mmCIF file of C-alpha atoms in Angstrom:
data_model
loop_
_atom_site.group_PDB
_atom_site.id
_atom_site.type_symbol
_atom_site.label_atom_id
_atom_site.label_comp_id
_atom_site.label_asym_id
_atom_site.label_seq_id
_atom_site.Cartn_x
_atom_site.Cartn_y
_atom_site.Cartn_z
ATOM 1 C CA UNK I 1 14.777 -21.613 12.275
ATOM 2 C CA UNK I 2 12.297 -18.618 11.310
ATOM 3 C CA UNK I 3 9.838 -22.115 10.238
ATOM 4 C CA UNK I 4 10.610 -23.958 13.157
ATOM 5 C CA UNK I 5 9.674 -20.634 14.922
ATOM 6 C CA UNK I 6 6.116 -20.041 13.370
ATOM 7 C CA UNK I 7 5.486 -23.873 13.795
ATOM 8 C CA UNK I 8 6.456 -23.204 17.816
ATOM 9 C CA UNK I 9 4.232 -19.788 17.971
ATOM 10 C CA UNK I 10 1.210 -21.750 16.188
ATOM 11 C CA UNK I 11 1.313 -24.722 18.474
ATOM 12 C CA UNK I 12 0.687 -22.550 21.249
ATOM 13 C CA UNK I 13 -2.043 -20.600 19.934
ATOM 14 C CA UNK I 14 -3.684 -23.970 19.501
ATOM 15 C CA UNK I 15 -3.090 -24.386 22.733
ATOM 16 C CA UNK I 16 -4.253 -21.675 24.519
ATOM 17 C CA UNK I 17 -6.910 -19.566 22.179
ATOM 18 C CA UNK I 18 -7.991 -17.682 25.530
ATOM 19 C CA UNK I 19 -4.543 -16.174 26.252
ATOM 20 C CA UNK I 20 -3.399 -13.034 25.419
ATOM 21 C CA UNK I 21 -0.081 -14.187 25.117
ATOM 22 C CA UNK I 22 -2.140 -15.747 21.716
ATOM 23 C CA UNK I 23 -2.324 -12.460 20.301
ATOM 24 C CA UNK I 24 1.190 -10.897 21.223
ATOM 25 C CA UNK I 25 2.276 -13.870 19.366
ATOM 26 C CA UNK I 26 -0.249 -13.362 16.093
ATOM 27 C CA UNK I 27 1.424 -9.678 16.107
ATOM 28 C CA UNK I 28 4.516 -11.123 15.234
ATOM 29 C CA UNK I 29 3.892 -13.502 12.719
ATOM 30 C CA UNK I 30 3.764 -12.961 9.041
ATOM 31 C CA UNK I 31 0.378 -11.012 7.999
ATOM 32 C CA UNK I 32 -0.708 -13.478 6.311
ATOM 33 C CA UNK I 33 -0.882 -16.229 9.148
ATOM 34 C CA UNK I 34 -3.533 -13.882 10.462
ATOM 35 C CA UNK I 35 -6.456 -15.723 8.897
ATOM 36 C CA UNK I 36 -5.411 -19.573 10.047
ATOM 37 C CA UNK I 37 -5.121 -18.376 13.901
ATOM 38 C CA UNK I 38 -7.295 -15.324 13.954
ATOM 39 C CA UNK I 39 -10.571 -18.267 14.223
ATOM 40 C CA UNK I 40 -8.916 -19.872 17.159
ATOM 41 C CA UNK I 41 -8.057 -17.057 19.342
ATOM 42 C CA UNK I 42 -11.602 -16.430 21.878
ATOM 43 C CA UNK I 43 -13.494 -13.159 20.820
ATOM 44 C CA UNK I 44 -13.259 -12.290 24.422
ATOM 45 C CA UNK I 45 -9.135 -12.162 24.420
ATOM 46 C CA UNK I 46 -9.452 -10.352 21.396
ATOM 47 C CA UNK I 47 -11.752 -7.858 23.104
ATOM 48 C CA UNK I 48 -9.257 -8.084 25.939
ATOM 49 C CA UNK I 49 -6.594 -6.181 27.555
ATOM 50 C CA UNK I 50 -4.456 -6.315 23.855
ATOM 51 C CA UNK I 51 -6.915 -4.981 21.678
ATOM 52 C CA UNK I 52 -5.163 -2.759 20.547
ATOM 53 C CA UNK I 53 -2.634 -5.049 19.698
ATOM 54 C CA UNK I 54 -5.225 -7.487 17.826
ATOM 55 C CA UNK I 55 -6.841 -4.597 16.478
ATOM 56 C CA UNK I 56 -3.896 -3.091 14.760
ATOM 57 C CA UNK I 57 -2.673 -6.831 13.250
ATOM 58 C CA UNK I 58 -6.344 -7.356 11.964
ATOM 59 C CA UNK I 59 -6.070 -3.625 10.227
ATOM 60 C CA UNK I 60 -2.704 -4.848 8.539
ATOM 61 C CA UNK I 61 -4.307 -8.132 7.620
ATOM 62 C CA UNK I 62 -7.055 -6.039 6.028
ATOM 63 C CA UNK I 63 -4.528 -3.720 3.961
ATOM 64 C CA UNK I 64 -2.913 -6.390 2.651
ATOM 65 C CA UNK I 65 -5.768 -8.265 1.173
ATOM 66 C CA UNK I 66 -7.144 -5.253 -0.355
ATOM 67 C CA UNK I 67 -3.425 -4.922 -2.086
ATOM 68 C CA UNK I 68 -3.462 -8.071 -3.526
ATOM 69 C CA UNK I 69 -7.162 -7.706 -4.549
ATOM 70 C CA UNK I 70 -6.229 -4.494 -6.418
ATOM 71 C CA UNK I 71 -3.155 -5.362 -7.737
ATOM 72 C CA UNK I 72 -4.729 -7.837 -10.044
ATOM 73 C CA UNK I 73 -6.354 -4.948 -11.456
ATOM 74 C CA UNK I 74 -3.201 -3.292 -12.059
ATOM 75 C CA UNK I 75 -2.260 -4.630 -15.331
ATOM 76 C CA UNK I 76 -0.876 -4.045 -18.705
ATOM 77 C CA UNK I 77 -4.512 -1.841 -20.660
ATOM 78 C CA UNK I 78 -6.344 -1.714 -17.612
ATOM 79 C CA UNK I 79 -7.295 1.738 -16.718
ATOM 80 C CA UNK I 80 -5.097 3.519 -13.739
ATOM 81 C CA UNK I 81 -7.765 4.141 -10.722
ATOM 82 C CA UNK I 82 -8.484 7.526 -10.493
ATOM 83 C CA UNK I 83 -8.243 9.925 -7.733
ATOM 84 C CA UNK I 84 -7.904 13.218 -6.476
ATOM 85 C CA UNK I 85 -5.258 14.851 -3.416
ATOM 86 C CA UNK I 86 -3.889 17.680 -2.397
ATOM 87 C CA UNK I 87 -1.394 19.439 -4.249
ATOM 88 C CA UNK I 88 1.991 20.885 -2.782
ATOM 89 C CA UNK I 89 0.293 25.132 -3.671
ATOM 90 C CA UNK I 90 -2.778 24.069 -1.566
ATOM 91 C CA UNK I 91 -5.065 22.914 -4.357
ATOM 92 C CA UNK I 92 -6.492 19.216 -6.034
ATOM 93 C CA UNK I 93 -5.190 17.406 -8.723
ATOM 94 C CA UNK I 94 -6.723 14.481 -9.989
ATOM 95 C CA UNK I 95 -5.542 11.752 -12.232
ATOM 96 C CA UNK I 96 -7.639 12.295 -14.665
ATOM 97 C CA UNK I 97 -7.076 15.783 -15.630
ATOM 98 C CA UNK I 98 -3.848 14.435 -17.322
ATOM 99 C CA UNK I 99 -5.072 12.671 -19.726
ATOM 100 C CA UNK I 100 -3.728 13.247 -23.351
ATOM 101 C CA UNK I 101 -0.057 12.542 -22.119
ATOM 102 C CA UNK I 102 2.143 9.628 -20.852
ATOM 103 C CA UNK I 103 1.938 9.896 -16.772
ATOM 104 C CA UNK I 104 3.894 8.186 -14.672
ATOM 105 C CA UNK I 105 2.833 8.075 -10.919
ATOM 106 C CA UNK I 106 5.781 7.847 -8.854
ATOM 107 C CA UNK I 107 4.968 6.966 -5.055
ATOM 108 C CA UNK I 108 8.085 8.004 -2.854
ATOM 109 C CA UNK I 109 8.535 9.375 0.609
ATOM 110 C CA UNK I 110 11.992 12.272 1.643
ATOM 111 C CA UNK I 111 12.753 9.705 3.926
ATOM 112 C CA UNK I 112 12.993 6.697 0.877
ATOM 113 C CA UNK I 113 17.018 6.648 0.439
ATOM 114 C CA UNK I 114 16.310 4.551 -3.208
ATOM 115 C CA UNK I 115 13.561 7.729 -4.157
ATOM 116 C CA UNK I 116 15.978 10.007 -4.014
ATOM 117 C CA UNK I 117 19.247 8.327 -5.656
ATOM 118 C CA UNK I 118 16.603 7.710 -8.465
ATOM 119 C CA UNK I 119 15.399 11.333 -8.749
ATOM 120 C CA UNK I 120 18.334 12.273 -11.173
ATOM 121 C CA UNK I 121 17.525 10.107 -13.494
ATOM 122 C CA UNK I 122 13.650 10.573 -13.076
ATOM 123 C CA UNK I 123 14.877 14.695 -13.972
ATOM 124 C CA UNK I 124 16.798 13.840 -17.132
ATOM 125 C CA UNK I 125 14.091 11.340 -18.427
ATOM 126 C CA UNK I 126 11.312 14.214 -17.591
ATOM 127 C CA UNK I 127 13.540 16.690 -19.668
ATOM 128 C CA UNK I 128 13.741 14.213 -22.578
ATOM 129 C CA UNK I 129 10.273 13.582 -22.931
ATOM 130 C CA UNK I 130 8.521 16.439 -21.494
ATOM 131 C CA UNK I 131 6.870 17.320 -24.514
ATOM 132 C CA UNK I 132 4.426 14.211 -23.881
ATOM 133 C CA UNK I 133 5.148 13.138 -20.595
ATOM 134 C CA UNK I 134 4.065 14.574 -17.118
ATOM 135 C CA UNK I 135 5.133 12.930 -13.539
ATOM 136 C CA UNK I 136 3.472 12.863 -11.089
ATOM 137 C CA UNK I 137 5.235 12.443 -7.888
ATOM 138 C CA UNK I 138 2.923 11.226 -4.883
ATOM 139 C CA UNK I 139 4.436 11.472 -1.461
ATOM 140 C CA UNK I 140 3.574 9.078 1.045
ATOM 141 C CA UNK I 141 4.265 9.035 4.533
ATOM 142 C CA UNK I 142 6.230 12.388 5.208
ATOM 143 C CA UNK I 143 5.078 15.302 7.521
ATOM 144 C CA UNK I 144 3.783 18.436 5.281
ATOM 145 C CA UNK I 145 6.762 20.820 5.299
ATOM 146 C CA UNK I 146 9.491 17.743 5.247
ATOM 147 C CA UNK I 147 7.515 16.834 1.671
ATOM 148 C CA UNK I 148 7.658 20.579 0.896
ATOM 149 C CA UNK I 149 11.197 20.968 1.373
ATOM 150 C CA UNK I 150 12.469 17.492 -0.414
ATOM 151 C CA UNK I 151 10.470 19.041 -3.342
ATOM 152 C CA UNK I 152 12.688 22.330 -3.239
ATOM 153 C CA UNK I 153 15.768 20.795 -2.143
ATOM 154 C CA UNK I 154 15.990 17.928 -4.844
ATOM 155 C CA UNK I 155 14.218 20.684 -7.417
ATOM 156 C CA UNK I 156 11.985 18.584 -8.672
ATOM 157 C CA UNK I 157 10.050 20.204 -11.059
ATOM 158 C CA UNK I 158 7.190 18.378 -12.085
ATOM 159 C CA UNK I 159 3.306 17.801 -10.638
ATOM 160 C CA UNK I 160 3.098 16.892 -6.998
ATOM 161 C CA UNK I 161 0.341 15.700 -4.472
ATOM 162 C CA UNK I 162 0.464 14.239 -0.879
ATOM 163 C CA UNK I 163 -1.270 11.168 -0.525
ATOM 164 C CA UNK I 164 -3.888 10.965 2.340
ATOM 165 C CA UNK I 165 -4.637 8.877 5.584
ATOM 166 C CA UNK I 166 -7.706 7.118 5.776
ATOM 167 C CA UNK I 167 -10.224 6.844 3.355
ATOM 168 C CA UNK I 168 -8.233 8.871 1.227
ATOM 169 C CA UNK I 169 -5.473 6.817 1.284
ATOM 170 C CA UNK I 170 -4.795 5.282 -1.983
ATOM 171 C CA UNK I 171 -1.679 2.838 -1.563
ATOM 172 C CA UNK I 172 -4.206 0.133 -1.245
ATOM 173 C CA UNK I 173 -5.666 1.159 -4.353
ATOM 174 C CA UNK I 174 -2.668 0.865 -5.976
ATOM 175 C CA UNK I 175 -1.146 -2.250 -4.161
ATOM 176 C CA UNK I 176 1.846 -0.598 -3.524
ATOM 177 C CA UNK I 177 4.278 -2.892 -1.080
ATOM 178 C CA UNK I 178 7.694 -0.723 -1.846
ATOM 179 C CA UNK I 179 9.332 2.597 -2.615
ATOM 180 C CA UNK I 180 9.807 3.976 -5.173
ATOM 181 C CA UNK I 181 6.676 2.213 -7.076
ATOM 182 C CA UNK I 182 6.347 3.917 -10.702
ATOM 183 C CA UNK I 183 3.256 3.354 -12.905
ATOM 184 C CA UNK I 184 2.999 4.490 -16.566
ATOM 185 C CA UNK I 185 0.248 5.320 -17.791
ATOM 186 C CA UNK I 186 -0.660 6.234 -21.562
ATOM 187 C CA UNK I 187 -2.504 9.257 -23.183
ATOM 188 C CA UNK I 188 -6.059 7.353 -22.339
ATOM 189 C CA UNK I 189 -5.472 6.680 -19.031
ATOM 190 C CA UNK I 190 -4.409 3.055 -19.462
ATOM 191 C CA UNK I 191 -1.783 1.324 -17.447
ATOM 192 C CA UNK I 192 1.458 0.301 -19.664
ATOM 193 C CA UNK I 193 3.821 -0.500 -16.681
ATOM 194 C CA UNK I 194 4.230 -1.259 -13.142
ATOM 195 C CA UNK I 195 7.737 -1.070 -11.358
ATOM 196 C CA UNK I 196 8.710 -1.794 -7.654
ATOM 197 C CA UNK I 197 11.832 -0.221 -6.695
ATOM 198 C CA UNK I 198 14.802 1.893 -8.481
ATOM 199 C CA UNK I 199 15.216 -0.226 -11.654
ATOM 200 C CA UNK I 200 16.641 0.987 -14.456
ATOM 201 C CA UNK I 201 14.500 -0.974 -16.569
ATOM 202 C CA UNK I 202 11.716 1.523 -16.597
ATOM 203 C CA UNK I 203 14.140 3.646 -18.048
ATOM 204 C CA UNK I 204 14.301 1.881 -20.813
ATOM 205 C CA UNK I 205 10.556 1.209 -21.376
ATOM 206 C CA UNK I 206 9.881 5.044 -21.254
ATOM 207 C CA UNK I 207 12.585 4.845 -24.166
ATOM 208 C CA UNK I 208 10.856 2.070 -25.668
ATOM 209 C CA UNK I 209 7.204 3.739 -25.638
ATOM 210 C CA UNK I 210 8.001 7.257 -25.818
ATOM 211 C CA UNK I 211 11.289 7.013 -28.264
ATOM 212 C CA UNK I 212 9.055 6.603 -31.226
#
């Protein structure tokens, strides 16, 4: 049905590239549609009343070819991009400044039900290895003092930055699509694994390459 759909929405884009019904449509299919039917809808519909609309899909479309782009840069001995955000006392932290221990970058959000169920186990493994392994938890989407307060609340006692809007914003340069995403990272800065979602088998390569 959901192909049968798409095949419906498409045939009418075809059909009518200077309505804006064109666009509410292209706003509901699947980002990456956008490219096939974004050349048939008329610049001045998508200049139009639903701008916005178009504006906004195009924006998404953008993200998500930057994500792909960078997450083919996001393997095994390649190096972890850098950056640099805000830290939870009001200072900067940057990626770099780690570097002589294992890091993992764990991307989460207070409002991520599978971030916190997996925060237990993210504490035991952190007092296991802390000897030569830092976290560094990087909060995405969550209002100032709702990050703040997951922090104390869940007493999570490692490194912690906010990621940024805009230009700052560096989901896209990590291709992240889902929460939790962790990323380990070695003493040089080098990436040794990427995981998407709570799975226990990142537990086991910390084991694996920190056990030794």
């Amino acid at each position: 049905m959901q192909k049968e759909m798409l095949a419906k929405q498409g045939e009418y884009i075809k059909a009518n590239p200077n309505s804006n019904g064109s666009v509410a449509l292209l706003a509901r299919m699947p980002v990456e549609e956008f490219a096939t039917y974004d050349k048939i809808i008329s610049a001045a519909v998508k200049g139009g009343m639903l701008a916005p609309v178009y504006n906004s899909v195009k924006a998404a479309y953008e993200k998500e070819q930057e994500r792909q782009a960078n997450a083919s840069k996001l393997q095994p001995g390649m190096m972890a991009p850098d950056f640099t955000l805000p830290t939870i006392d009001g200072g900067n932290l940057s990626l770099s400044s780690l570097r002589g221990k294992y890091v993992i970058i764990d991307f989460w959000g207070a409002w991520c039900v599978w971030c916190i169920k997996g925060m237990p186990e993210m504490k035991k493994y952190y007092e296991k290895y802390k000897d030569k392994l830092e976290i560094l938890g990087v909060d995405c989407r969550d209002k100032v003092e709702k990050w703040k307060a997951a922090v104390e609340k869940h007493q999570l006692t490692w490194k912690h930055v906010r990621n940024s809007e805009g230009s700052e914003d560096i989901t896209g340069k990590y291709a992240i699509q889902g929460y939790p995403t962790k990323v380990l990272i070695d003493p040089q800065g080098k990436i040794v694994k990427y995981i998407v979602g709570e799975d226990p088998a990142f537990y086991t390569v910390l084991d694996e390459t920190l056990g030794k």
